[in-house]
Amino acid sequence: MRQAKRSRNTAETEITIALNLDEETPASIDTGVGFFDHMLILFAKHSRISLNVKATGDTYVDAHHTVEDVGILLGELFSEALAEKQGINRYGTAFVPMDEALGFASIDLSGRSYLVFDAAFENPKLGDFDTELTEEFFQAVANNAKLNLHVRVLYGTNTHHKIEALFKAFGRAFREAITINPDIQGINSTKGVL
C-alpha cells in the first residue's frame, strides 16, 4: 500500500497528515480554515485517496502559514508514498467545469519541481481564506512532492467556483498520474528514475 503519515511542527503551525493513495475513504480535514478544508475534501474525493489532515496554526495572524505548511507536508508525503514511482502513468491532465468556471490541471511526477499558475481572483477573500493562498498552496505541494504542475482558470467570474475547479482538476489529474498502469514496466522514463 502506498501510504504515509507524519507530523510537522514549527513555531507557527502543528500539522499531522495521513494519506493512502490506494484506498478511498471519506476525508477528515480540520485546518481551522473552513474554505481550505472544503478544497482539500474536494481534492481527496476527486483523486480517490484517503486523506486525514489535522492542523493548528497562527490563524489569528492569517491563514498563510497554515495553508503553506499543509502544502509542504502534503507534498512530502506524496513523494514518500509514491517512493520510486514504479509502474505509474506519471502524467495526468484534467479539465473541470464548475458552473461558469473552467479549471485545468496537468501534472508530471518528474522528480523536478515546477509550478505554472495562471489564475486571477476578483474576490480577495473567501471566509478566512485569502484567495492568493491558492497559488501558495500549489507552490508548496509542487516544491515538496517534486512534481511539475500547471494549473489554470480558463474562464469564470465566481472566485469560489474558479478555485474549486482548480482543486477538482488537480485531484483528477493527480489520480491519473499516480495510477499504476500494467502496460508500464518499471519507471515511466528513459532515464530509469523519476
Coordinates of N, CA, C and O in Angstrom, one line a residue, residues 23-190:
E23 N -6.6 3.6 -1.4 CA -7.9 3.4 -0.9 C -8.6 4.7 -0.8 O -8.0 5.7 -0.5
E24 N -9.9 4.7 -0.9 CA -10.7 5.9 -0.8 C -11.6 5.8 0.4 O -12.4 4.9 0.5
T25 N -11.4 6.7 1.3 CA -12.3 6.8 2.5 C -12.7 8.2 2.6 O -12.0 9.1 2.1
P26 N -13.8 8.5 3.3 CA -14.2 9.9 3.4 C -13.1 10.7 4.1 O -12.5 10.3 5.1
A27 N -12.7 11.9 3.5 CA -11.6 12.7 4.1 C -12.0 13.3 5.4 O -13.2 13.6 5.7
S28 N -11.0 13.4 6.3 CA -11.2 14.0 7.6 C -10.2 15.2 7.6 O -9.0 15.0 7.7
I29 N -10.7 16.4 7.5 CA -9.9 17.6 7.3 C -10.3 18.6 8.3 O -11.4 19.0 8.4
D30 N -9.3 19.1 9.1 CA -9.5 20.2 10.1 C -8.3 21.1 10.2 O -7.3 20.7 10.8
T31 N -8.3 22.2 9.4 CA -7.2 23.1 9.4 C -7.5 24.4 10.2 O -6.6 25.2 10.3
G32 N -8.7 24.6 10.6 CA -9.1 25.9 11.2 C -9.4 26.9 10.1 O -9.7 28.1 10.5
V33 N -9.3 26.6 8.8 CA -9.6 27.5 7.7 C -10.7 26.8 6.9 O -10.4 25.9 6.1
G34 N -11.9 27.2 7.1 CA -13.1 26.5 6.5 C -13.0 26.3 5.0 O -13.3 25.2 4.5
F35 N -12.8 27.3 4.3 CA -12.7 27.2 2.8 C -11.6 26.2 2.4 O -11.8 25.4 1.4
F36 N -10.5 26.3 3.0 CA -9.4 25.4 2.7 C -9.7 24.0 3.0 O -9.4 23.1 2.2
D37 N -10.4 23.7 4.1 CA -10.9 22.4 4.4 C -11.8 21.9 3.3 O -11.6 20.7 2.8
H38 N -12.7 22.7 2.8 CA -13.6 22.4 1.7 C -12.8 22.0 0.5 O -13.1 21.0 -0.2
M39 N -11.7 22.7 0.1 CA -10.9 22.4 -1.0 C -10.2 21.1 -0.9 O -10.1 20.3 -1.8
L40 N -9.6 20.8 0.3 CA -8.9 19.6 0.5 C -9.8 18.4 0.4 O -9.4 17.3 0.0
I41 N -11.0 18.5 0.9 CA -12.0 17.5 0.8 C -12.3 17.2 -0.6 O -12.4 16.0 -1.0
L42 N -12.5 18.2 -1.4 CA -12.8 18.0 -2.8 C -11.6 17.4 -3.5 O -11.8 16.5 -4.4
F43 N -10.4 17.8 -3.2 CA -9.2 17.2 -3.8 C -9.2 15.7 -3.5 O -8.9 14.9 -4.4
A44 N -9.4 15.3 -2.2 CA -9.3 13.9 -1.8 C -10.4 13.1 -2.5 O -10.1 12.0 -3.0
K45 N -11.6 13.6 -2.7 CA -12.7 12.9 -3.4 C -12.3 12.7 -4.8 O -12.5 11.6 -5.3
H46 N -11.8 13.7 -5.5 CA -11.6 13.6 -6.9 C -10.3 12.9 -7.3 O -10.1 12.3 -8.4
S47 N -9.4 12.8 -6.3 CA -8.2 12.0 -6.5 C -8.4 10.5 -6.0 O -7.5 9.7 -6.2
R48 N -9.5 10.3 -5.3 CA -9.9 9.0 -4.8 C -8.8 8.4 -3.9 O -8.4 7.3 -3.9
I49 N -8.3 9.3 -3.0 CA -7.4 8.9 -2.0 C -8.0 9.0 -0.6 O -9.0 9.7 -0.4
S50 N -7.4 8.4 0.4 CA -7.7 8.6 1.8 C -6.8 9.7 2.3 O -5.6 9.6 2.2
L51 N -7.4 10.7 2.9 CA -6.7 11.9 3.4 C -7.2 12.3 4.7 O -8.4 12.6 4.9
N52 N -6.3 12.4 5.7 CA -6.7 12.9 7.0 C -5.7 14.0 7.4 O -4.5 13.8 7.3
V53 N -6.2 15.2 7.6 CA -5.4 16.4 8.0 C -5.9 17.0 9.2 O -7.1 17.4 9.4
K54 N -5.0 17.2 10.2 CA -5.3 18.0 11.4 C -4.2 19.0 11.6 O -3.0 18.7 11.6
A55 N -4.6 20.3 11.6 CA -3.7 21.4 11.6 C -4.2 22.5 12.6 O -5.3 22.8 12.6
T56 N -3.3 23.0 13.4 CA -3.5 24.2 14.2 C -2.4 25.1 13.8 O -1.2 24.7 13.6
G57 N -2.7 26.4 13.7 CA -1.7 27.4 13.3 C -2.1 28.8 13.8 O -3.1 29.0 14.5
D58 N -1.3 29.7 13.5 CA -1.4 31.1 14.0 C -2.4 31.8 13.1 O -2.1 32.9 12.5
T59 N -3.6 31.3 13.0 CA -4.7 31.9 12.1 C -5.2 33.2 12.7 O -5.9 33.9 12.0
Y60 N -4.8 33.6 13.9 CA -5.1 34.9 14.4 C -4.3 36.0 13.6 O -4.7 37.1 13.6
V61 N -3.2 35.5 13.0 CA -2.4 36.4 12.1 C -3.1 36.4 10.8 O -3.6 37.5 10.3
D62 N -3.1 35.3 10.1 CA -3.9 35.0 8.9 C -3.7 33.5 8.6 O -3.1 32.8 9.4
A63 N -4.2 33.0 7.5 CA -4.2 31.6 7.2 C -2.9 31.2 6.4 O -2.7 30.0 6.1
H64 N -2.0 32.2 6.1 CA -0.9 31.9 5.3 C 0.0 30.7 5.7 O 0.2 29.8 4.9
H65 N 0.4 30.8 7.0 CA 1.3 29.7 7.5 C 0.7 28.4 7.5 O 1.3 27.3 7.1
T66 N -0.6 28.3 7.8 CA -1.3 27.0 7.9 C -1.5 26.4 6.5 O -1.2 25.3 6.3
V67 N -1.9 27.2 5.5 CA -2.1 26.7 4.2 C -0.8 26.3 3.5 O -0.7 25.2 3.0
E68 N 0.2 27.1 3.7 CA 1.5 26.8 3.1 C 2.1 25.6 3.7 O 2.7 24.7 3.0
D69 N 2.1 25.5 5.1 CA 2.7 24.3 5.7 C 1.9 23.0 5.5 O 2.6 22.0 5.4
V70 N 0.6 23.1 5.3 CA -0.1 21.9 4.9 C 0.4 21.5 3.5 O 0.6 20.3 3.3
G71 N 0.6 22.4 2.6 CA 1.1 22.1 1.3 C 2.4 21.5 1.3 O 2.7 20.5 0.6
I72 N 3.3 22.0 2.2 CA 4.7 21.4 2.3 C 4.6 20.0 2.8 O 5.2 19.1 2.1
L73 N 3.9 19.7 3.9 CA 3.8 18.4 4.4 C 3.1 17.4 3.4 O 3.5 16.3 3.2
L74 N 2.0 17.9 2.8 CA 1.3 17.1 1.9 C 2.2 16.7 0.7 O 2.2 15.5 0.3
G75 N 3.0 17.6 0.2 CA 3.9 17.3 -0.9 C 4.9 16.3 -0.5 O 5.3 15.4 -1.2
E76 N 5.5 16.5 0.7 CA 6.5 15.5 1.2 C 5.9 14.1 1.3 O 6.6 13.1 1.0
L77 N 4.7 14.0 1.8 CA 4.0 12.7 1.9 C 3.7 12.1 0.6 O 3.7 10.8 0.4
F78 N 3.3 12.9 -0.4 CA 3.1 12.4 -1.7 C 4.3 11.7 -2.2 O 4.3 10.6 -2.8
S79 N 5.5 12.4 -2.1 CA 6.7 11.9 -2.5 C 7.1 10.6 -1.8 O 7.5 9.6 -2.4
E80 N 6.9 10.6 -0.5 CA 7.2 9.4 0.3 C 6.3 8.2 -0.1 O 6.8 7.1 -0.3
A81 N 5.0 8.4 -0.3 CA 4.1 7.3 -0.6 C 4.3 6.8 -2.0 O 4.1 5.6 -2.3
L82 N 4.7 7.6 -2.9 CA 5.0 7.2 -4.3 C 6.3 6.5 -4.5 O 6.6 5.8 -5.4
A83 N 7.2 6.7 -3.5 CA 8.5 6.0 -3.5 C 9.3 6.1 -4.8 O 9.5 7.2 -5.3
E84 N 9.6 5.0 -5.4 CA 10.3 5.0 -6.7 C 9.4 5.2 -7.9 O 9.9 5.2 -9.1
K85 N 8.1 5.2 -7.7 CA 7.1 5.5 -8.8 C 7.1 4.4 -9.8 O 6.9 4.7 -11.0
Q86 N 7.2 3.2 -9.4 CA 7.2 2.0 -10.3 C 5.8 1.9 -10.9 O 4.8 1.8 -10.2
G87 N 5.8 1.8 -12.2 CA 4.6 1.4 -13.0 C 3.5 2.5 -13.1 O 2.4 2.2 -13.6
I88 N 3.7 3.7 -12.6 CA 2.7 4.7 -12.6 C 2.6 5.4 -14.0 O 3.6 5.4 -14.7
N89 N 1.5 5.9 -14.3 CA 1.3 6.7 -15.5 C 2.3 7.9 -15.6 O 2.8 8.2 -16.7
R90 N 2.6 8.5 -14.5 CA 3.4 9.6 -14.3 C 2.8 11.0 -14.7 O 2.9 12.0 -14.0
Y91 N 2.0 11.0 -15.8 CA 1.4 12.2 -16.3 C -0.1 12.1 -16.0 O -0.8 11.1 -16.1
G92 N -0.7 13.3 -15.7 CA -2.2 13.4 -15.6 C -2.6 14.8 -16.0 O -2.0 15.8 -15.7
T93 N -3.8 14.8 -16.7 CA -4.3 16.1 -17.1 C -5.8 16.1 -16.9 O -6.5 15.1 -17.2
A94 N -6.4 17.2 -16.5 CA -7.9 17.2 -16.3 C -8.4 18.7 -16.5 O -7.8 19.6 -16.1
F95 N -9.5 18.8 -17.2 CA -10.3 20.0 -17.3 C -11.6 19.7 -16.4 O -12.2 18.7 -16.6
V96 N -11.9 20.7 -15.6 CA -13.1 20.5 -14.7 C -14.0 21.8 -14.8 O -13.5 22.9 -14.4
P97 N -15.2 21.7 -15.2 CA -16.1 22.8 -15.2 C -16.8 22.9 -13.8 O -17.0 21.9 -13.1
M98 N -17.0 24.1 -13.3 CA -17.7 24.4 -12.1 C -18.6 25.5 -12.4 O -18.2 26.7 -12.4
D99 N -19.8 25.2 -12.8 CA -20.8 26.2 -13.3 C -20.2 27.0 -14.4 O -19.8 26.5 -15.4
E100 N -20.0 28.3 -14.2 CA -19.5 29.2 -15.3 C -17.9 29.1 -15.4 O -17.4 29.7 -16.4
A101 N -17.3 28.5 -14.5 CA -15.8 28.5 -14.5 C -15.3 27.2 -15.0 O -15.9 26.1 -14.9
L102 N -14.1 27.3 -15.7 CA -13.4 26.1 -16.2 C -12.0 26.1 -15.7 O -11.2 27.0 -15.9
G103 N -11.7 25.0 -14.9 CA -10.3 24.8 -14.4 C -9.5 23.7 -15.1 O -10.1 22.8 -15.6
F104 N -8.2 23.9 -15.1 CA -7.3 22.9 -15.8 C -6.2 22.6 -14.9 O -5.6 23.5 -14.2
A105 N -5.7 21.4 -14.9 CA -4.5 21.0 -14.2 C -3.8 19.9 -15.0 O -4.4 19.0 -15.5
S106 N -2.5 20.0 -15.0 CA -1.7 19.0 -15.7 C -0.4 18.7 -14.8 O 0.2 19.7 -14.4
I107 N -0.1 17.4 -14.6 CA 0.9 17.0 -13.7 C 1.9 16.1 -14.4 O 1.5 15.3 -15.2
D108 N 3.2 16.3 -14.1 CA 4.2 15.3 -14.4 C 4.9 15.0 -13.1 O 5.5 15.9 -12.5
L109 N 4.9 13.8 -12.7 CA 5.6 13.4 -11.4 C 7.0 13.1 -11.8 O 7.5 12.0 -11.7
S110 N 7.7 14.1 -12.2 CA 9.0 14.0 -12.9 C 10.2 13.9 -11.9 O 11.3 13.6 -12.3
G111 N 10.0 14.3 -10.6 CA 11.1 14.5 -9.7 C 11.7 15.8 -9.8 O 12.7 16.1 -9.1
R112 N 11.1 16.7 -10.6 CA 11.5 18.1 -10.7 C 10.4 19.0 -10.4 O 9.3 18.9 -10.9
S113 N 10.7 20.0 -9.5 CA 9.7 20.9 -9.0 C 9.5 22.1 -9.9 O 10.5 22.8 -10.3
Y114 N 8.2 22.3 -10.3 CA 7.9 23.5 -11.1 C 6.4 23.8 -11.1 O 5.6 22.8 -11.2
L115 N 6.1 25.0 -10.9 CA 4.7 25.4 -10.9 C 4.5 26.5 -12.0 O 5.2 27.5 -12.0
V116 N 3.4 26.3 -12.8 CA 2.9 27.4 -13.6 C 1.5 27.6 -13.2 O 0.7 26.7 -13.2
F117 N 1.2 28.8 -12.7 CA -0.1 29.1 -12.1 C -0.6 30.3 -12.9 O -0.1 31.4 -12.9
D118 N -1.8 30.1 -13.5 CA -2.4 31.1 -14.3 C -3.9 31.3 -13.9 O -4.8 30.6 -14.4
A119 N -4.1 32.1 -12.9 CA -5.5 32.4 -12.4 C -5.5 33.7 -11.7 O -4.6 34.1 -11.1
A120 N -6.6 34.4 -11.9 CA -6.9 35.7 -11.3 C -8.2 35.6 -10.5 O -9.2 35.0 -11.1
F121 N -8.2 36.1 -9.3 CA -9.4 36.1 -8.5 C -9.8 37.5 -8.1 O -9.1 38.2 -7.5
E122 N -11.1 37.8 -8.5 CA -11.6 39.1 -8.2 C -11.9 39.3 -6.7 O -11.7 40.4 -6.2
N123 N -12.3 38.3 -6.1 CA -12.6 38.4 -4.7 C -11.4 38.0 -3.9 O -10.9 36.9 -4.0
P124 N -10.8 38.9 -3.1 CA -9.6 38.6 -2.4 C -9.7 37.7 -1.2 O -8.7 37.1 -0.7
K125 N -10.9 37.4 -0.7 CA -11.1 36.6 0.5 C -12.4 35.8 0.4 O -13.4 36.2 -0.1
L126 N -12.3 34.5 0.8 CA -13.4 33.6 0.9 C -13.4 33.1 2.3 O -12.6 32.2 2.7
G127 N -14.3 33.6 3.2 CA -14.2 33.2 4.6 C -12.9 33.7 5.2 O -12.6 34.9 5.0
D128 N -12.2 32.8 5.8 CA -10.9 33.2 6.4 C -9.7 32.9 5.5 O -8.6 32.9 5.9
F129 N -10.1 32.6 4.2 CA -9.1 32.2 3.2 C -8.8 33.3 2.3 O -9.7 33.8 1.6
D130 N -7.5 33.8 2.3 CA -7.1 34.8 1.3 C -6.9 34.0 0.0 O -6.1 33.1 -0.1
T131 N -7.6 34.5 -1.1 CA -7.6 33.7 -2.3 C -6.2 33.6 -2.9 O -5.9 32.7 -3.7
E132 N -5.3 34.6 -2.6 CA -3.9 34.5 -3.1 C -3.1 33.2 -2.6 O -2.1 32.8 -3.1
L133 N -3.7 32.7 -1.5 CA -3.1 31.5 -0.9 C -3.2 30.2 -1.8 O -2.6 29.2 -1.6
T134 N -4.1 30.3 -2.7 CA -4.3 29.2 -3.7 C -3.0 28.9 -4.4 O -2.5 27.7 -4.4
E135 N -2.3 29.9 -4.9 CA -1.0 29.7 -5.5 C 0.0 29.3 -4.5 O 0.8 28.4 -4.8
E136 N 0.0 29.8 -3.3 CA 1.0 29.4 -2.3 C 0.9 27.9 -2.0 O 1.9 27.2 -1.8
F137 N -0.4 27.4 -1.9 CA -0.6 26.0 -1.6 C 0.0 25.2 -2.8 O 0.7 24.2 -2.5
F138 N -0.4 25.5 -4.0 CA 0.1 24.7 -5.1 C 1.6 24.7 -5.3 O 2.3 23.8 -5.6
Q139 N 2.2 25.9 -5.0 CA 3.7 26.0 -5.0 C 4.3 25.1 -4.0 O 5.3 24.4 -4.2
A140 N 3.8 25.1 -2.7 CA 4.3 24.3 -1.7 C 4.2 22.8 -2.0 O 5.2 22.0 -1.8
V141 N 3.1 22.4 -2.6 CA 2.9 21.0 -3.0 C 3.9 20.6 -4.1 O 4.6 19.6 -4.0
A142 N 4.0 21.4 -5.1 CA 4.9 21.2 -6.2 C 6.3 21.1 -5.8 O 7.1 20.2 -6.2
N143 N 6.8 22.0 -4.9 CA 8.2 22.0 -4.5 C 8.5 20.7 -3.7 O 9.6 20.2 -3.8
N144 N 7.6 20.3 -2.8 CA 7.9 19.3 -1.9 C 7.5 17.9 -2.4 O 8.1 16.9 -1.9
A145 N 6.6 17.8 -3.3 CA 6.4 16.5 -4.0 C 7.3 16.3 -5.2 O 7.3 15.2 -5.8
K146 N 8.1 17.3 -5.5 CA 9.0 17.3 -6.7 C 8.2 16.9 -7.9 O 8.5 16.0 -8.6
L147 N 7.1 17.7 -8.2 CA 6.3 17.5 -9.4 C 6.2 18.7 -10.2 O 6.4 19.8 -9.7
N148 N 6.0 18.5 -11.5 CA 5.7 19.6 -12.4 C 4.2 19.8 -12.5 O 3.5 18.9 -12.8
L149 N 3.7 21.0 -12.1 CA 2.3 21.3 -12.1 C 1.9 22.5 -12.8 O 2.5 23.6 -12.5
H150 N 1.0 22.4 -13.7 CA 0.4 23.6 -14.4 C -1.1 23.6 -14.0 O -1.8 22.6 -14.2
V151 N -1.5 24.7 -13.5 CA -2.9 25.0 -13.2 C -3.4 26.3 -13.8 O -2.6 27.3 -13.8
R152 N -4.6 26.3 -14.3 CA -5.1 27.5 -15.0 C -6.6 27.5 -14.9 O -7.3 26.5 -15.0
V153 N -7.1 28.7 -14.7 CA -8.5 29.0 -14.8 C -8.7 29.6 -16.2 O -8.2 30.7 -16.5
L154 N -9.4 28.9 -17.1 CA -9.5 29.3 -18.4 C -10.5 30.5 -18.5 O -10.4 31.4 -19.3
Y155 N -11.6 30.4 -17.7 CA -12.5 31.5 -17.6 C -13.5 31.2 -16.4 O -13.5 30.2 -15.8
G156 N -14.2 32.3 -16.1 CA -15.1 32.2 -15.0 C -15.3 33.6 -14.3 O -14.4 34.5 -14.6
T157 N -16.3 33.7 -13.5 CA -16.5 35.0 -12.8 C -16.5 34.8 -11.3 O -16.1 35.7 -10.6
N158 N -17.0 33.7 -10.8 CA -17.2 33.5 -9.4 C -15.9 32.9 -8.8 O -15.4 31.9 -9.2
T159 N -15.3 33.6 -7.8 CA -14.0 33.2 -7.3 C -14.1 31.8 -6.6 O -13.2 31.0 -6.8
H160 N -15.1 31.6 -5.9 CA -15.3 30.2 -5.3 C -15.3 29.2 -6.3 O -14.6 28.1 -6.2
H161 N -16.0 29.4 -7.4 CA -16.1 28.4 -8.5 C -14.8 28.1 -9.1 O -14.4 27.0 -9.5
K162 N -14.0 29.2 -9.4 CA -12.8 29.1 -10.0 C -11.8 28.3 -9.2 O -11.1 27.4 -9.7
I163 N -11.7 28.6 -7.9 CA -10.7 27.9 -7.1 C -11.2 26.4 -6.9 O -10.4 25.5 -7.0
E164 N -12.5 26.2 -6.8 CA -13.0 24.8 -6.7 C -12.7 24.0 -7.9 O -12.3 22.9 -7.8
A165 N -12.8 24.6 -9.1 CA -12.5 23.9 -10.3 C -11.0 23.6 -10.4 O -10.7 22.5 -10.9
L166 N -10.1 24.4 -9.8 CA -8.7 24.1 -9.8 C -8.4 22.9 -8.9 O -7.6 22.0 -9.3
F167 N -9.0 22.9 -7.7 CA -8.7 21.8 -6.8 C -9.3 20.5 -7.3 O -8.7 19.4 -7.2
K168 N -10.5 20.5 -7.9 CA -11.0 19.3 -8.5 C -10.2 18.8 -9.7 O -9.9 17.6 -9.8
A169 N -9.7 19.7 -10.5 CA -8.9 19.4 -11.7 C -7.6 18.8 -11.2 O -7.1 17.8 -11.7
F170 N -7.0 19.4 -10.1 CA -5.8 18.9 -9.5 C -6.0 17.5 -9.0 O -5.1 16.6 -9.3
G171 N -7.1 17.2 -8.4 CA -7.4 15.9 -7.8 C -7.5 14.9 -9.0 O -6.9 13.8 -8.9
R172 N -8.2 15.2 -10.0 CA -8.4 14.2 -11.1 C -7.1 14.0 -11.9 O -6.8 12.9 -12.3
A173 N -6.3 15.0 -12.1 CA -5.0 14.9 -12.8 C -4.1 14.0 -11.9 O -3.3 13.2 -12.4
F174 N -4.1 14.3 -10.6 CA -3.2 13.5 -9.7 C -3.6 12.0 -9.7 O -2.7 11.2 -9.7
R175 N -4.9 11.7 -9.7 CA -5.3 10.3 -9.8 C -4.8 9.7 -11.0 O -4.3 8.5 -11.0
E176 N -4.9 10.4 -12.1 CA -4.4 9.8 -13.4 C -2.9 9.5 -13.3 O -2.4 8.5 -13.8
A177 N -2.2 10.5 -12.8 CA -0.7 10.4 -12.8 C -0.2 9.3 -11.8 O 0.7 8.6 -12.1
I178 N -0.9 9.0 -10.7 CA -0.4 8.0 -9.7 C -1.0 6.6 -10.0 O -0.5 5.7 -9.4
T179 N -1.9 6.5 -11.0 CA -2.5 5.2 -11.3 C -1.4 4.3 -11.8 O -0.6 4.6 -12.7
I180 N -1.4 3.1 -11.2 CA -0.5 2.0 -11.7 C -1.0 1.4 -13.0 O -2.2 1.0 -13.1
N181 N -0.2 1.5 -14.0 CA -0.6 1.0 -15.4 C 0.1 -0.3 -15.7 O 1.3 -0.3 -15.8
P182 N -0.6 -1.4 -15.9 CA 0.0 -2.7 -16.1 C 0.9 -2.7 -17.4 O 1.7 -3.6 -17.6
D183 N 0.6 -1.8 -18.3 CA 1.4 -1.7 -19.5 C 2.8 -1.1 -19.3 O 3.6 -1.1 -20.3
I184 N 3.0 -0.5 -18.2 CA 4.3 0.2 -17.9 C 5.2 -0.7 -17.1 O 4.8 -1.1 -16.0
Q185 N 6.3 -1.0 -17.6 CA 7.3 -1.9 -16.9 C 8.3 -1.0 -16.2 O 9.0 -0.2 -16.9
G186 N 8.4 -1.1 -14.9 CA 9.4 -0.3 -14.2 C 9.0 1.2 -14.1 O 7.8 1.5 -13.8
I187 N 9.9 2.1 -14.4 CA 9.8 3.5 -14.3 C 9.5 4.1 -15.6 O 10.1 3.7 -16.6
N188 N 8.4 4.9 -15.7 CA 8.0 5.5 -17.0 C 8.9 6.7 -17.4 O 8.5 7.9 -17.4
S189 N 10.2 6.3 -17.6 CA 11.2 7.4 -18.0 C 12.3 6.7 -18.7 O 12.7 5.6 -18.3
T190 N 12.9 7.3 -19.8 CA 14.1 6.7 -20.4 C 15.3 6.8 -19.5 O 16.3 6.1 -19.7

